């Protein structure tokens, strides 16, 4: 569908349609030709002038006859026992027609299952009347299937609507006129048994709109194989609901497709549009891009004896704002660096360094800070020594694929090597941060040594 009713894809995005209805009239009545005030027994004749040669000829207010080219009457619409009835002449005998429309000039008449005319459409005024419950009534804010098999909508003033638009019949029933380029009702949206359903108008009746997306009234619907709207996305509130156990339930902390796009709905049920990684379960994380679409997923690293679990780490910036980085600490790499550092000092005749928990903590903080700003100046503008009162020296490295490679690089750098061999130092803390999310510096591994006297 296009325009008002669109096959839902999104620009992101992303809606309303309702109930099947019977448009074949079934009524009983007194005579009624022409238009009059509601329920009046006196009628005015709105029939156009009819040709006196072949075709329909008005003989009286209660009789119309159809003349063939041979000048013979082969059809007639006549009043009988208070009802107009439609007859065809076959094999010399007149037979009443049932459940059929007949068009005379601009007007259309429907004979019901008993052969009685109980529905009339007036082409000139675009109004229609039906007989029901012992009364003639204008068709208002309702639909009617006419002689051509198409369904039409009549507004609250009783006039057939031709404008391409959705029309609300009631809270549970809406129709779309003109979607296919004509002035017919093409789609019906109806709430049935608690669930919304969509129907497509055909010459034979209503077909269910199945296994497709559609948009209307600021909502995007998915109609499943049964024709039921199993998902509804509200564009303005950015919330989505699923039909379960007879009612619509809001999605929370989950991903669902709306059209061809996979979206993430947070714990509050609102669609997440901020880019980044989000954990939706203990064993799954998803990535939302700048357009608010889920484009990637992964299994988070769980904590083991060798490394921490993946997590978000908050960094304070000099302007008072914060940034977050995502990753984990590699305990094995940290232990490798401490072990190799002490072996290096011992080989150079120096004392081994003692692991300090304060320096371990500061080194890990500095490691994830370096993933945002690779510098001895912290992202908040202070010097690295503010990370721990025990810190008297710092080595940093980034991009090396292993602890061994980082140690070799430090040894080959005079300034870093001097720190590792300074005899005044007695304490050590090491942090190795593995960045999982994208960061300012563009590396995966960040190594930090914090030294204390």
XYZ file of C-alpha atoms in Angstrom:
453
model
C 0.000 0.000 0.000
C 1.178 3.559 -0.575
C 0.401 7.051 0.669
C -1.970 6.834 3.646
C -1.705 3.058 3.844
C 1.876 2.047 3.224
C 3.633 -1.246 3.171
C 5.640 -0.588 6.301
C 9.269 -0.230 5.732
C 10.639 2.734 7.669
C 12.489 5.919 7.303
C 12.411 5.419 10.866
C 10.107 4.792 10.333
C 7.024 4.192 11.012
C -0.094 3.397 10.971
C -4.281 2.214 11.637
C -6.883 -0.091 9.912
C -10.406 -2.170 11.350
C -13.470 -4.603 11.244
C -15.151 -6.575 8.567
C -18.700 -5.574 7.994
C -21.651 -6.909 6.078
C -22.610 -4.608 3.249
C -25.255 -6.773 1.590
C -28.564 -5.326 2.804
C -31.179 -7.617 4.265
C -34.388 -5.727 4.991
C -38.138 -5.786 4.669
C -40.163 -2.758 3.725
C -42.964 -0.717 2.399
C -42.802 0.978 -0.997
C -39.972 3.483 -1.362
C -38.810 5.195 -4.529
C -36.942 8.481 -4.446
C -35.756 10.416 -1.419
C -37.565 11.863 1.552
C -36.986 12.878 5.146
C -35.962 10.188 7.594
C -38.698 7.575 8.136
C -41.269 9.549 6.155
C -44.012 7.610 4.412
C -44.276 10.219 1.662
C -41.567 10.030 -0.950
C -40.418 12.320 -3.717
C -39.429 10.879 -7.079
C -35.786 11.543 -7.894
C -35.705 9.333 -10.974
C -34.280 11.055 -14.020
C -36.288 11.431 -17.209
C -36.234 8.124 -19.066
C -36.201 7.607 -22.815
C -39.502 6.595 -24.351
C -37.901 4.243 -26.887
C -35.702 1.290 -25.858
C -34.442 1.095 -22.273
C -36.159 1.941 -19.011
C -39.358 3.947 -19.098
C -41.129 5.401 -16.083
C -44.793 4.493 -16.362
C -45.785 5.825 -12.956
C -44.279 6.486 -9.534
C -44.746 2.825 -8.810
C -43.830 1.262 -12.117
C -40.762 1.210 -14.385
C -40.568 -0.901 -17.531
C -37.644 -1.875 -19.714
C -38.217 -2.013 -23.477
C -36.018 -4.026 -25.773
C -35.019 -2.743 -29.203
C -37.866 -4.833 -30.533
C -40.220 -2.732 -28.439
C -41.073 -5.503 -25.972
C -41.120 -5.156 -22.176
C -38.519 -7.589 -20.815
C -37.907 -6.156 -17.347
C -39.941 -4.238 -14.853
C -39.718 -2.707 -11.399
C -43.157 -2.478 -9.858
C -44.771 -1.888 -6.520
C -46.541 -4.937 -5.182
C -47.956 -5.425 -1.705
C -46.132 -2.375 -0.419
C -42.706 -3.252 -1.845
C -40.974 -2.609 -5.105
C -39.980 -5.807 -6.817
C -37.829 -6.479 -9.822
C -38.993 -8.922 -12.539
C -37.469 -10.479 -15.646
C -39.529 -12.032 -18.425
C -38.315 -15.475 -19.470
C -40.127 -17.918 -21.707
C -43.196 -15.706 -21.626
C -43.368 -15.662 -17.804
C -42.461 -12.973 -15.293
C -40.126 -14.077 -12.519
C -39.254 -12.015 -9.426
C -35.497 -11.508 -9.011
C -33.872 -11.949 -5.609
C -30.610 -10.789 -4.059
C -29.865 -8.651 -7.081
C -29.277 -5.022 -7.999
C -31.009 -3.180 -10.836
C -29.881 0.213 -12.114
C -32.440 2.633 -13.539
C -30.982 5.897 -14.787
C -28.662 7.137 -11.984
C -30.370 5.146 -9.259
C -29.699 1.632 -8.000
C -32.208 -0.693 -6.324
C -31.477 -3.845 -4.360
C -33.990 -6.674 -4.105
C -33.359 -8.814 -1.040
C -33.703 -12.569 -0.548
C -37.478 -12.179 -0.555
C -37.455 -10.137 -3.731
C -38.278 -6.862 -1.952
C -36.365 -3.670 -2.722
C -34.903 -2.636 0.608
C -31.926 -0.529 -0.463
C -31.822 2.415 -2.857
C -28.861 4.509 -3.956
C -29.486 7.916 -5.527
C -26.717 8.766 -7.958
C -27.535 12.471 -8.281
C -27.303 13.265 -4.567
C -24.849 10.459 -3.727
C -27.090 9.329 -0.878
C -28.532 5.933 -0.018
C -31.350 4.559 2.116
C -31.989 1.171 3.646
C -35.048 -0.335 5.235
C -34.405 -1.918 8.615
C -36.402 -2.412 11.767
C -39.562 -1.175 10.102
C -38.018 2.152 9.049
C -36.269 3.705 6.107
C -33.002 5.322 7.115
C -30.264 7.154 5.321
C -26.960 5.312 5.294
C -24.853 7.532 7.571
C -21.304 7.008 8.819
C -21.422 3.519 7.378
C -20.592 1.536 4.265
C -22.645 0.053 1.483
C -21.774 -2.309 -1.346
C -23.441 -1.108 -4.554
C -24.368 -2.745 -7.847
C -20.822 -2.750 -9.242
C -19.628 -4.841 -6.290
C -17.580 -2.020 -4.776
C -17.985 -0.742 -1.227
C -18.564 2.960 -0.563
C -18.488 5.051 2.592
C -21.290 7.457 3.476
C -20.415 10.209 5.950
C -22.406 11.463 8.925
C -24.457 13.673 6.591
C -25.300 10.674 4.428
C -23.230 11.666 1.387
C -20.903 9.210 -0.337
C -17.279 10.259 0.260
C -14.789 10.376 -2.599
C -11.722 11.962 -0.947
C -8.667 9.741 -0.433
C -8.568 9.438 3.344
C -9.191 7.317 6.405
C -12.677 7.639 7.894
C -13.633 6.679 11.427
C -16.937 4.879 11.754
C -16.427 4.251 15.474
C -13.560 3.476 17.851
C -13.387 -0.091 16.587
C -13.957 0.414 12.881
C -12.186 2.527 10.262
C -12.207 2.547 6.464
C -9.767 3.810 3.864
C -11.262 5.407 0.751
C -9.438 5.946 -2.517
C -6.223 4.058 -1.836
C -6.353 2.336 -5.218
C -7.084 5.497 -7.164
C -10.881 5.362 -7.127
C -13.478 6.546 -4.603
C -14.208 3.104 -3.197
C -13.541 1.714 0.266
C -10.401 -0.339 -0.254
C -9.436 -1.334 3.293
C -11.275 -1.916 6.511
C -9.597 -1.820 9.929
C -11.632 -3.469 12.626
C -11.179 -4.501 16.239
C -12.513 -7.997 16.599
C -12.333 -9.954 19.851
C -9.753 -7.570 21.297
C -7.425 -7.756 18.289
C -7.199 -5.425 15.323
C -7.722 -6.978 11.916
C -7.490 -5.608 8.410
C -9.607 -6.543 5.417
C -9.238 -5.834 1.713
C -12.354 -5.124 -0.311
C -12.991 -7.357 -3.327
C -15.952 -7.742 -5.638
C -16.970 -10.869 -3.740
C -16.541 -9.561 -0.207
C -13.715 -8.963 2.257
C -10.381 -10.779 2.220
C -8.122 -10.776 5.244
C -4.954 -8.715 4.988
C -2.352 -11.333 5.986
C 1.392 -11.538 6.672
C 1.999 -7.892 5.797
C 2.887 -4.553 7.376
C 0.639 -1.519 7.039
C 0.654 2.059 8.320
C -2.231 4.311 9.341
C -3.185 6.854 11.997
C 0.381 7.173 13.285
C 0.727 3.458 13.882
C 2.436 0.596 12.111
C 0.670 -2.761 12.173
C 1.841 -6.259 11.403
C -0.991 -8.541 10.369
C 0.013 -12.172 10.796
C -1.060 -15.235 8.830
C -4.439 -15.249 10.590
C -5.089 -11.614 9.665
C -4.650 -10.428 13.250
C -2.497 -7.399 14.113
C 0.017 -9.207 16.297
C 2.293 -6.126 16.550
C 1.447 -2.436 16.707
C 4.096 0.294 16.785
C 3.073 3.788 17.877
C 5.249 6.238 15.964
C 4.836 9.228 18.288
C 5.358 7.455 21.626
C 7.856 5.000 20.076
C 6.265 2.116 21.964
C 5.289 -1.252 20.584
C 2.693 -3.791 21.657
C 2.223 -7.489 21.022
C -1.088 -9.312 21.120
C -0.960 -11.991 23.826
C -3.698 -13.857 25.639
C -6.462 -11.616 24.377
C -4.796 -8.229 24.933
C -1.959 -6.014 23.730
C 1.141 -6.064 25.936
C 3.965 -3.527 25.692
C 7.424 -4.796 24.757
C 10.260 -4.074 27.192
C 14.014 -4.676 26.982
C 13.784 -6.637 23.762
C 14.343 -6.344 20.030
C 11.568 -6.691 17.471
C 11.199 -6.090 13.762
C 9.057 -3.176 12.634
C 8.863 -3.516 8.889
C 12.316 -4.531 7.732
C 14.104 -2.808 10.629
C 15.113 -4.443 13.900
C 14.489 -2.032 16.785
C 15.397 -2.142 20.465
C 12.845 -1.259 23.134
C 14.275 -0.380 26.556
C 13.090 -1.350 30.015
C 10.564 1.514 29.908
C 9.133 0.206 26.645
C 10.354 3.187 24.618
C 12.376 2.582 21.489
C 16.087 3.289 21.995
C 17.537 5.688 19.427
C 20.879 6.557 21.050
C 23.725 4.692 19.396
C 25.746 2.214 21.438
C 25.879 -1.287 22.836
C 23.049 -2.469 25.116
C 22.746 -5.637 27.171
C 19.315 -7.213 26.813
C 20.063 -10.440 28.677
C 22.880 -12.126 30.564
C 24.206 -13.643 27.367
C 23.317 -11.101 24.668
C 24.231 -7.546 23.778
C 23.001 -5.573 20.780
C 24.277 -2.494 18.979
C 21.973 0.390 18.029
C 23.285 2.646 15.252
C 22.795 6.399 14.832
C 19.488 5.805 13.008
C 18.125 3.855 15.956
C 18.335 0.490 14.193
C 19.888 -2.656 15.668
C 22.757 -3.636 13.391
C 24.876 -6.040 15.454
C 24.779 -8.416 18.402
C 27.275 -10.349 20.456
C 27.693 -12.607 23.451
C 29.238 -10.618 26.322
C 32.438 -11.812 27.966
C 31.698 -13.347 31.354
C 34.010 -12.981 34.310
C 36.511 -15.787 34.807
C 39.763 -16.142 36.700
C 41.430 -14.730 33.578
C 39.369 -11.597 32.978
C 36.454 -9.511 34.208
C 33.008 -9.432 32.666
C 32.343 -6.829 30.015
C 30.794 -3.646 31.308
C 30.356 0.084 30.891
C 32.852 2.439 32.535
C 32.115 6.124 33.070
C 34.746 8.772 32.388
C 34.501 12.327 33.732
C 35.466 15.070 31.286
C 36.901 18.523 31.946
C 33.649 20.255 30.921
C 31.699 18.407 33.610
C 30.055 15.917 31.265
C 30.735 12.183 31.111
C 31.488 9.549 28.512
C 31.222 5.794 28.690
C 33.484 3.105 27.305
C 32.696 -0.572 27.107
C 35.082 -3.455 27.661
C 36.738 -5.706 30.225
C 39.981 -6.144 32.181
C 42.417 -8.891 31.210
C 43.613 -10.301 34.558
C 45.960 -12.787 32.910
C 47.731 -10.021 30.993
C 48.034 -7.939 34.176
C 49.634 -10.829 36.045
C 51.983 -11.486 33.130
C 53.218 -7.885 33.168
C 53.815 -7.907 36.937
C 55.645 -11.226 36.716
C 57.844 -10.088 33.818
C 58.480 -6.691 35.451
C 59.774 -8.264 38.660
C 61.910 -10.731 36.706
C 63.333 -7.782 34.748
C 64.125 -5.829 37.927
C 65.679 -8.879 39.570
C 67.871 -9.432 36.504
C 69.049 -5.836 36.919
C 69.844 -6.270 40.616
C 66.745 -4.467 41.860
C 64.129 -5.359 44.442
C 60.866 -6.904 43.295
C 57.765 -4.712 43.529
C 54.836 -5.553 45.771
C 51.334 -5.551 44.315
C 49.283 -2.658 45.762
C 45.495 -2.842 45.590
C 45.253 0.946 45.463
C 47.641 1.048 42.510
C 45.856 -1.897 40.854
C 42.603 0.055 41.085
C 44.137 3.271 39.749
C 45.908 1.422 36.911
C 42.616 -0.086 35.762
C 40.887 3.294 35.892
C 43.726 4.819 33.915
C 43.582 1.959 31.402
C 39.949 2.604 30.436
C 40.558 6.371 30.595
C 43.360 5.895 28.068
C 40.874 4.248 25.709
C 39.181 7.644 25.551
C 42.242 9.917 25.839
C 45.678 8.336 25.496
C 47.643 10.733 27.685
C 49.163 11.108 31.156
C 46.652 13.931 31.584
C 43.331 12.484 32.641
C 40.131 13.233 30.641
C 38.980 15.557 33.458
C 42.099 17.692 32.954
C 44.031 16.575 36.049
C 47.360 14.736 36.123
C 47.518 10.948 36.286
C 48.751 11.042 39.903
C 45.276 12.078 41.102
C 44.064 8.525 40.404
C 45.814 7.241 43.580
C 47.600 8.895 46.467
C 50.196 6.092 46.264
C 51.142 6.767 42.644
C 54.574 8.228 41.902
C 55.065 7.091 38.317
C 53.146 5.802 35.294
C 53.807 3.923 32.056
C 51.094 3.622 29.387
C 50.891 1.711 26.108
C 48.180 0.971 23.547
C 47.601 -1.212 20.539
C 49.995 -4.047 21.357
C 48.387 -7.475 20.920
C 49.810 -9.020 24.107
C 51.402 -8.300 27.472
C 54.714 -9.614 26.106
C 54.620 -7.090 23.260
C 53.772 -4.220 25.606
C 56.701 -5.106 27.915
C 59.118 -5.218 24.960
C 57.920 -1.782 23.829
C 58.427 -0.298 27.298
C 61.908 -1.790 27.574
C 62.831 -0.259 24.218
C 61.686 3.208 25.327
C 64.283 4.948 27.581
C 61.755 6.869 29.673
C 59.496 3.873 30.268
C 62.457 1.598 30.886
C 63.794 4.023 33.500
C 60.525 3.856 35.433
C 60.604 0.045 35.449
C 64.178 0.075 36.804
C 63.861 2.910 39.338
C 65.188 1.654 42.661
C 62.959 4.013 44.698
C 59.824 2.187 43.651
C 58.516 -0.584 45.918
C 54.891 -0.992 44.855
C 53.166 -1.749 41.566
C 49.685 -1.780 40.069
C 48.878 -2.893 36.503
C 45.699 -2.461 34.471
C 44.973 -3.991 31.063
C 41.700 -2.821 29.492
C 40.249 -4.494 26.393
C 37.964 -2.002 24.638
C 34.955 -3.651 23.022
C 33.049 -0.565 21.904
C 34.505 2.001 19.556
C 36.545 4.696 21.297
C 38.433 7.880 20.528
C 41.828 6.236 20.258
C 40.909 3.343 18.009
C 42.870 0.586 19.741
C 41.657 -2.581 21.398
C 44.255 -3.125 24.147
C 45.385 -0.515 26.693
C 48.201 -1.178 29.211
C 49.047 0.866 32.326
C 51.734 0.514 35.021
C 51.351 2.629 38.174
C 54.406 2.786 40.433
C 54.610 3.741 44.114
C 57.458 4.400 46.541
